Amino acid sequence: MSEPLGAGLAAWLDEHAAALDEAADGGPDLLQLLAAHGLCGAGVPEDRGGRGGTISSAASTVAALAEHSLCAAFVFWAQRAVIECLLLSPNRGLADELLPRLLDGSLAAAPGLSNAMRTLSGFDRLHVQHAAAPGGGTLTGEVAWATNLAPRGIVAAVAARADGPPALYAVPGDAAGVELALTSGLMGLRASRTGSVRLDGVHLSDRWRLHADARAFLPTLRPAFLAFQCGWGVGLARASLRAARRAGEAAPSILAPEIEQLEHALDTYWRDLSEGADDGRLQREPASLFGLRLRMVELATAAVQLELQALGGRAYLPQQGAAFARRWREAAFLPIVTPSAVQLKTELARAGEG
């Protein structure tokens, strides 16, 4: 079951979902709104300032948001992914310094880890270089895709190659040499404030280093990182199946058995994901994790297709089909976000060969 958001927040998201998806100016400050409702502490231990709970608690919050707006779920995922980096980091001093501001939303978190996750799987190379310098080092390069680039202040999680193992850093957005650029012309998710982070000789002391070996650290982060992402498709599928049922209420629908079957599959999927994330199985079995992440895309796509069939021609009417059109775009986003469907299929093929 999705974690309840509260009637007020859910209603606000339903009312503003289209604007959040399409806002050319970046839209309202979603992060501030989500933090004001206490969401950022989901799954964060109480002794670290959170609400307690498990990894699936945070994934449940992602799913609950995605039922109303994938853009809101995307923003929450970005914030919560960096919070998880800090919770797992051995740099307790930096974590204790940043966590309060990340939890209350006064500091936005940008997980610039797409390139790093692709590099971990052999699909890319790191685009940021670390050069040693007195008192720390400098970072130069570009993170092409990062979310939550809020104008008031951000911290980005960035992996950088070096002479030794690549390391993971927390990069403050106000450091000299940091340039943030929102991507113009996105087809949707515009209020997520997604864009690039350019680093031109950014000097950081060692206190900003989250982990000395990203290759060792990222696999420990990956189960939470991907489990949170799985909430996107779960919430989207629930919303589409609910809309498909409503569309067939006027008369008996030939689609009812298919809707029921997919609802059952979604419930089974959610149980498997929650248990695997919370008991450590997805940490021990990466192939199971990749399979669940890919299955999320399949379930969401199937649900949106059923909604389209249930609506029929109404899907193309501006009033009746507006929410469907947004969910259709949202579903199209899921196979391409890192790890992409192609990357996941490649990883599973490798596992099968092993």
CSV table of C-alpha atoms in Angstrom, one decimal:
chain,number,residue,atom,x,y,z
A,1,MET,CA,0.0,0.0,0.0
A,2,SER,CA,1.1,3.5,-0.7
A,3,GLU,CA,2.1,5.7,2.3
A,4,PRO,CA,-0.7,8.3,2.7
A,5,LEU,CA,0.3,11.8,1.8
A,6,GLY,CA,-2.6,13.5,3.4
A,7,ALA,CA,-5.7,14.7,1.6
A,8,GLY,CA,-4.5,18.3,1.3
A,9,LEU,CA,-1.2,17.4,-0.4
A,10,ALA,CA,-2.8,14.8,-2.7
A,11,ALA,CA,-5.5,17.2,-3.8
A,12,TRP,CA,-2.9,19.9,-4.5
A,13,LEU,CA,-0.8,17.6,-6.6
A,14,ASP,CA,-3.9,16.4,-8.6
A,15,GLU,CA,-4.8,20.1,-9.3
A,16,HIS,CA,-1.3,21.1,-10.3
A,17,ALA,CA,0.0,17.9,-11.9
A,18,ALA,CA,-0.2,19.3,-15.5
A,19,ALA,CA,1.5,22.5,-14.5
A,20,LEU,CA,4.3,20.7,-12.7
A,21,ASP,CA,4.8,18.6,-15.9
A,22,GLU,CA,4.8,21.5,-18.3
A,23,ALA,CA,6.0,24.5,-16.3
A,24,ALA,CA,8.5,26.4,-18.5
A,25,ASP,CA,9.8,28.4,-15.5
A,26,GLY,CA,10.6,25.4,-13.4
A,27,GLY,CA,7.2,25.6,-11.6
A,28,PRO,CA,6.5,26.0,-7.9
A,29,ASP,CA,9.1,24.9,-5.3
A,30,LEU,CA,8.1,21.3,-5.0
A,31,LEU,CA,10.8,20.3,-2.6
A,32,GLN,CA,9.7,22.9,-0.1
A,33,LEU,CA,6.2,21.6,-0.3
A,34,LEU,CA,7.2,18.0,0.2
A,35,ALA,CA,9.5,18.8,3.0
A,36,ALA,CA,6.8,20.9,4.7
A,37,HIS,CA,4.7,17.8,4.9
A,38,GLY,CA,7.6,15.8,6.5
A,39,LEU,CA,8.1,13.5,3.6
A,40,CYS,CA,11.9,13.7,3.3
A,41,GLY,CA,12.4,11.8,6.6
A,42,ALA,CA,10.7,8.7,5.3
A,43,GLY,CA,12.9,5.7,6.0
A,44,VAL,CA,15.5,7.9,7.8
A,45,PRO,CA,16.4,6.7,11.3
A,46,GLU,CA,14.9,8.8,14.1
A,47,ASP,CA,18.4,9.3,15.6
A,48,ARG,CA,19.5,10.9,12.3
A,49,GLY,CA,16.5,13.3,12.3
A,50,GLY,CA,14.0,11.3,10.3
A,51,ARG,CA,10.7,9.5,10.8
A,52,GLY,CA,12.1,6.0,11.1
A,53,GLY,CA,11.0,3.1,8.9
A,54,THR,CA,12.8,1.1,6.2
A,55,ILE,CA,13.9,1.5,2.6
A,56,SER,CA,10.4,0.4,1.5
A,57,SER,CA,9.0,3.2,3.6
A,58,ALA,CA,10.7,5.7,1.4
A,59,ALA,CA,9.8,3.7,-1.8
A,60,SER,CA,6.2,3.8,-0.6
A,61,THR,CA,6.3,7.5,-0.4
A,62,VAL,CA,7.7,7.7,-3.9
A,63,ALA,CA,4.8,5.5,-5.1
A,64,ALA,CA,2.2,7.6,-3.3
A,65,LEU,CA,3.5,10.8,-5.0
A,66,ALA,CA,3.7,9.1,-8.4
A,67,GLU,CA,0.0,8.3,-8.2
A,68,HIS,CA,-0.6,12.0,-8.5
A,69,SER,CA,2.5,13.4,-10.2
A,70,LEU,CA,5.6,11.7,-11.4
A,71,CYS,CA,7.4,15.1,-11.3
A,72,ALA,CA,6.8,15.3,-7.6
A,73,ALA,CA,7.9,11.7,-7.2
A,74,PHE,CA,11.1,12.5,-9.2
A,75,VAL,CA,11.9,15.5,-7.0
A,76,PHE,CA,11.4,13.4,-3.8
A,77,TRP,CA,13.5,10.6,-5.2
A,78,ALA,CA,16.4,13.0,-6.0
A,79,GLN,CA,16.3,14.4,-2.5
A,80,ARG,CA,16.0,11.0,-0.8
A,81,ALA,CA,18.7,9.4,-2.9
A,82,VAL,CA,21.3,11.9,-1.7
A,83,ILE,CA,20.1,11.6,1.8
A,84,GLU,CA,20.7,7.9,1.5
A,85,CYS,CA,24.3,8.6,0.3
A,86,LEU,CA,24.9,10.6,3.4
A,87,LEU,CA,23.3,7.9,5.7
A,88,LEU,CA,25.7,5.3,4.2
A,89,SER,CA,28.7,7.5,4.0
A,90,PRO,CA,31.6,6.9,6.5
A,91,ASN,CA,32.0,10.7,6.6
A,92,ARG,CA,29.7,11.1,9.6
A,93,GLY,CA,30.7,14.7,10.2
A,94,LEU,CA,29.6,15.9,6.8
A,95,ALA,CA,26.4,13.9,7.0
A,96,ASP,CA,25.5,15.3,10.4
A,97,GLU,CA,26.1,18.8,9.0
A,98,LEU,CA,24.0,18.4,5.8
A,99,LEU,CA,21.2,16.1,6.8
A,100,PRO,CA,19.1,18.6,8.8
A,101,ARG,CA,18.9,21.0,5.9
A,102,LEU,CA,18.2,18.2,3.4
A,103,LEU,CA,15.4,16.9,5.6
A,104,ASP,CA,13.7,20.3,6.0
A,105,GLY,CA,14.1,21.2,2.4
A,106,SER,CA,16.3,24.3,2.9
A,107,LEU,CA,19.0,22.5,0.9
A,108,ALA,CA,18.1,20.8,-2.4
A,109,ALA,CA,19.9,17.5,-3.3
A,110,ALA,CA,21.0,16.7,-6.8
A,111,PRO,CA,22.1,13.1,-7.4
A,112,GLY,CA,24.4,13.5,-10.3
A,113,LEU,CA,25.0,9.8,-10.3
A,114,SER,CA,23.6,8.7,-13.7
A,115,ASN,CA,27.1,8.7,-15.2
A,116,ALA,CA,28.6,7.0,-12.2
A,117,MET,CA,26.0,4.2,-12.2
A,118,ARG,CA,26.5,3.7,-16.0
A,119,THR,CA,30.3,3.6,-15.5
A,120,LEU,CA,29.9,1.0,-12.7
A,121,SER,CA,28.2,-1.3,-15.2
A,122,GLY,CA,30.8,-0.6,-18.0
A,123,PHE,CA,28.4,1.5,-20.1
A,124,ASP,CA,30.3,4.8,-19.8
A,125,ARG,CA,33.4,6.5,-18.3
A,126,LEU,CA,33.4,9.1,-15.6
A,127,HIS,CA,33.1,12.6,-17.0
A,128,VAL,CA,34.5,14.4,-13.9
A,129,GLN,CA,38.2,14.4,-13.1
A,130,HIS,CA,39.7,14.9,-9.6
A,131,ALA,CA,43.1,16.4,-9.4
A,132,ALA,CA,45.0,16.5,-6.1
A,133,ALA,CA,45.7,19.9,-4.7
A,134,PRO,CA,46.9,21.2,-1.3
A,135,GLY,CA,44.2,20.6,1.3
A,136,GLY,CA,42.1,18.5,-1.0
A,137,GLY,CA,41.7,18.6,-4.7
A,138,THR,CA,39.8,20.1,-7.7
A,139,LEU,CA,37.0,18.8,-9.8
A,140,THR,CA,36.6,19.5,-13.5
A,141,GLY,CA,34.0,18.2,-15.9
A,142,GLU,CA,30.3,18.0,-16.4
A,143,VAL,CA,27.4,16.1,-14.9
A,144,ALA,CA,25.0,16.1,-17.9
A,145,TRP,CA,21.8,15.2,-16.0
A,146,ALA,CA,21.0,16.2,-12.4
A,147,THR,CA,17.7,17.0,-10.7
A,148,ASN,CA,16.7,19.5,-8.0
A,149,LEU,CA,18.8,22.3,-9.3
A,150,ALA,CA,17.1,24.8,-7.1
A,151,PRO,CA,18.3,28.4,-7.2
A,152,ARG,CA,18.4,28.9,-3.5
A,153,GLY,CA,21.1,26.3,-2.8
A,154,ILE,CA,22.0,22.7,-3.7
A,155,VAL,CA,24.5,20.0,-2.9
A,156,ALA,CA,25.3,17.5,-5.7
A,157,ALA,CA,26.6,14.0,-5.3
A,158,VAL,CA,29.3,13.5,-7.9
A,159,ALA,CA,31.8,10.7,-8.7
A,160,ALA,CA,35.2,11.6,-10.1
A,161,ARG,CA,38.0,9.7,-11.6
A,162,ALA,CA,41.6,10.1,-10.2
A,163,ASP,CA,45.0,8.5,-10.2
A,164,GLY,CA,43.6,6.0,-7.7
A,165,PRO,CA,40.1,4.7,-7.2
A,166,PRO,CA,37.3,7.1,-8.3
A,167,ALA,CA,35.8,8.8,-5.3
A,168,LEU,CA,32.4,10.3,-4.4
A,169,TYR,CA,32.0,13.9,-3.4
A,170,ALA,CA,29.3,16.2,-2.1
A,171,VAL,CA,29.6,19.4,-4.2
A,172,PRO,CA,28.1,22.6,-2.8
A,173,GLY,CA,26.3,24.5,-5.5
A,174,ASP,CA,27.7,27.8,-4.3
A,175,ALA,CA,31.4,26.8,-4.6
A,176,ALA,CA,33.5,28.8,-7.0
A,177,GLY,CA,33.6,27.2,-10.4
A,178,VAL,CA,30.2,25.5,-10.2
A,179,GLU,CA,27.7,26.4,-12.9
A,180,LEU,CA,24.1,25.1,-13.0
A,181,ALA,CA,22.1,25.1,-16.2
A,182,LEU,CA,18.5,23.9,-16.5
A,183,THR,CA,17.7,21.9,-19.6
A,184,SER,CA,15.3,23.8,-21.8
A,185,GLY,CA,12.7,22.1,-23.9
A,186,LEU,CA,12.0,19.1,-21.8
A,187,MET,CA,8.8,17.4,-22.9
A,188,GLY,CA,7.7,17.0,-19.3
A,189,LEU,CA,8.8,16.9,-15.6
A,190,ARG,CA,9.8,20.5,-15.9
A,191,ALA,CA,9.2,21.4,-12.3
A,192,SER,CA,11.9,18.8,-11.4
A,193,ARG,CA,14.5,21.5,-12.3
A,194,THR,CA,16.6,19.0,-14.3
A,195,GLY,CA,19.8,20.1,-16.0
A,196,SER,CA,23.6,20.0,-16.0
A,197,VAL,CA,26.2,20.7,-13.4
A,198,ARG,CA,29.5,22.1,-14.8
A,199,LEU,CA,32.6,22.0,-12.7
A,200,ASP,CA,35.6,24.2,-13.6
A,201,GLY,CA,38.4,23.6,-11.2
A,202,VAL,CA,36.1,23.4,-8.2
A,203,HIS,CA,38.4,23.2,-5.1
A,204,LEU,CA,37.0,20.9,-2.4
A,205,SER,CA,38.7,20.0,0.9
A,206,ASP,CA,38.6,16.3,1.9
A,207,ARG,CA,35.7,17.0,4.2
A,208,TRP,CA,33.5,17.0,1.2
A,209,ARG,CA,34.4,13.5,0.2
A,210,LEU,CA,31.6,11.0,0.8
A,211,HIS,CA,33.6,7.9,0.1
A,212,ALA,CA,37.2,7.3,-1.1
A,213,ASP,CA,36.2,4.4,-3.5
A,214,ALA,CA,33.0,4.9,-5.5
A,215,ARG,CA,33.3,1.5,-7.0
A,216,ALA,CA,33.0,-0.1,-3.5
A,217,PHE,CA,30.4,2.4,-2.3
A,218,LEU,CA,27.9,2.6,-5.2
A,219,PRO,CA,26.9,-1.1,-5.0
A,220,THR,CA,25.9,-0.6,-1.4
A,221,LEU,CA,23.8,2.5,-2.4
A,222,ARG,CA,22.3,0.8,-5.5
A,223,PRO,CA,19.4,-1.2,-3.8
A,224,ALA,CA,17.9,1.9,-2.2
A,225,PHE,CA,18.6,4.0,-5.3
A,226,LEU,CA,16.7,1.6,-7.6
A,227,ALA,CA,14.0,0.6,-5.0
A,228,PHE,CA,13.1,4.3,-4.7
A,229,GLN,CA,12.9,4.5,-8.5
A,230,CYS,CA,10.6,1.4,-8.6
A,231,GLY,CA,8.1,3.5,-6.7
A,232,TRP,CA,7.7,5.7,-9.8
A,233,GLY,CA,6.2,2.9,-11.9
A,234,VAL,CA,4.2,1.4,-9.0
A,235,GLY,CA,2.4,4.7,-8.4
A,236,LEU,CA,1.9,5.4,-12.0
A,237,ALA,CA,0.4,2.0,-12.6
A,238,ARG,CA,-1.9,2.3,-9.7
A,239,ALA,CA,-3.2,5.6,-11.0
A,240,SER,CA,-3.7,4.3,-14.6
A,241,LEU,CA,-5.5,1.1,-13.3
A,242,ARG,CA,-7.8,3.3,-11.2
A,243,ALA,CA,-8.6,5.5,-14.2
A,244,ALA,CA,-9.2,2.4,-16.3
A,245,ARG,CA,-11.7,1.1,-13.8
A,246,ARG,CA,-13.5,4.4,-13.6
A,247,ALA,CA,-13.7,4.5,-17.4
A,248,GLY,CA,-15.6,1.2,-17.5
A,249,GLU,CA,-18.0,1.9,-14.6
A,250,ALA,CA,-20.8,3.0,-16.9
A,251,ALA,CA,-21.1,-0.5,-18.4
A,252,PRO,CA,-19.6,-4.0,-18.0
A,253,SER,CA,-16.1,-3.9,-19.4
A,254,ILE,CA,-14.3,-6.7,-21.3
A,255,LEU,CA,-11.1,-5.2,-19.8
A,256,ALA,CA,-12.2,-5.9,-16.2
A,257,PRO,CA,-10.4,-9.3,-15.9
A,258,GLU,CA,-7.2,-7.8,-17.4
A,259,ILE,CA,-7.3,-4.9,-14.9
A,260,GLU,CA,-7.8,-7.2,-12.0
A,261,GLN,CA,-5.0,-9.5,-13.2
A,262,LEU,CA,-2.6,-6.5,-13.5
A,263,GLU,CA,-3.7,-5.2,-10.1
A,264,HIS,CA,-2.8,-8.6,-8.5
A,265,ALA,CA,0.5,-8.6,-10.3
A,266,LEU,CA,1.3,-5.2,-9.0
A,267,ASP,CA,0.5,-6.2,-5.5
A,268,THR,CA,2.7,-9.2,-5.8
A,269,TYR,CA,5.5,-7.1,-7.3
A,270,TRP,CA,5.3,-4.5,-4.5
A,271,ARG,CA,5.5,-7.3,-1.8
A,272,ASP,CA,8.6,-8.8,-3.5
A,273,LEU,CA,10.2,-5.4,-3.8
A,274,SER,CA,9.5,-4.3,-0.2
A,275,GLU,CA,10.7,-7.5,1.3
A,276,GLY,CA,13.8,-7.7,-0.8
A,277,ALA,CA,14.8,-4.1,-0.1
A,278,ASP,CA,14.2,-4.4,3.6
A,279,ASP,CA,15.8,-7.8,4.3
A,280,GLY,CA,19.0,-7.2,2.3
A,281,ARG,CA,18.2,-9.7,-0.5
A,282,LEU,CA,18.5,-7.1,-3.2
A,283,GLN,CA,21.9,-6.2,-1.9
A,284,ARG,CA,23.1,-9.8,-2.1
A,285,GLU,CA,21.3,-10.5,-5.4
A,286,PRO,CA,21.9,-7.7,-7.9
A,287,ALA,CA,20.2,-9.7,-10.7
A,288,SER,CA,17.0,-9.8,-8.7
A,289,LEU,CA,17.3,-6.0,-8.2
A,290,PHE,CA,17.8,-5.4,-11.9
A,291,GLY,CA,14.9,-7.7,-12.7
A,292,LEU,CA,12.5,-5.9,-10.4
A,293,ARG,CA,13.6,-2.5,-11.8
A,294,LEU,CA,12.9,-3.7,-15.4
A,295,ARG,CA,9.6,-5.3,-14.3
A,296,MET,CA,8.5,-1.9,-13.0
A,297,VAL,CA,8.7,-0.5,-16.5
A,298,GLU,CA,6.7,-3.3,-17.9
A,299,LEU,CA,3.9,-3.0,-15.3
A,300,ALA,CA,3.6,0.7,-15.7
A,301,THR,CA,3.5,0.5,-19.5
A,302,ALA,CA,0.9,-2.3,-19.4
A,303,ALA,CA,-1.3,-0.2,-17.0
A,304,VAL,CA,-1.2,2.9,-19.2
A,305,GLN,CA,-2.1,0.8,-22.2
A,306,LEU,CA,-5.1,-0.6,-20.3
A,307,GLU,CA,-6.1,3.0,-19.4
A,308,LEU,CA,-5.9,3.9,-23.1
A,309,GLN,CA,-8.1,1.0,-24.1
A,310,ALA,CA,-10.6,1.8,-21.5
A,311,LEU,CA,-10.8,5.4,-22.5
A,312,GLY,CA,-10.9,4.8,-26.2
A,313,GLY,CA,-11.4,8.0,-28.2
A,314,ARG,CA,-11.9,10.0,-25.0
A,315,ALA,CA,-8.1,9.8,-24.5
A,316,TYR,CA,-7.8,12.3,-27.3
A,317,LEU,CA,-10.2,14.8,-25.9
A,318,PRO,CA,-8.5,17.7,-24.1
A,319,GLN,CA,-10.6,17.6,-21.0
A,320,GLN,CA,-11.1,13.9,-20.5
A,321,GLY,CA,-7.7,12.8,-21.8
A,322,ALA,CA,-5.4,15.4,-20.2
A,323,ALA,CA,-4.4,13.2,-17.2
A,324,PHE,CA,-4.0,10.2,-19.5
A,325,ALA,CA,-1.7,12.2,-21.9
A,326,ARG,CA,0.5,13.2,-18.9
A,327,ARG,CA,0.7,9.6,-17.6
A,328,TRP,CA,1.5,8.4,-21.1
A,329,ARG,CA,4.5,10.8,-21.2
A,330,GLU,CA,5.5,9.7,-17.7
A,331,ALA,CA,5.5,6.0,-18.7
A,332,ALA,CA,7.7,6.9,-21.7
A,333,PHE,CA,10.2,8.3,-19.3
A,334,LEU,CA,10.7,5.1,-17.2
A,335,PRO,CA,12.6,3.0,-19.8
A,336,ILE,CA,15.2,5.7,-20.5
A,337,VAL,CA,16.2,7.0,-17.0
A,338,THR,CA,19.4,5.4,-15.7
A,339,PRO,CA,19.5,2.5,-15.4
A,340,SER,CA,17.7,2.3,-18.7
A,341,ALA,CA,15.8,-0.7,-19.9
A,342,VAL,CA,18.6,-1.5,-22.4
A,343,GLN,CA,21.2,-1.3,-19.6
A,344,LEU,CA,19.1,-3.5,-17.3
A,345,LYS,CA,18.5,-6.1,-20.1
A,346,THR,CA,22.3,-6.2,-20.7
A,347,GLU,CA,23.0,-6.7,-17.0
A,348,LEU,CA,20.5,-9.5,-16.8
A,349,ALA,CA,22.0,-11.1,-19.9
A,350,ARG,CA,25.4,-11.0,-18.4
A,351,ALA,CA,24.1,-12.6,-15.2
A,352,GLY,CA,22.6,-15.3,-17.3
A,353,GLU,CA,25.9,-16.0,-19.0
A,354,GLY,CA,27.6,-16.2,-15.6
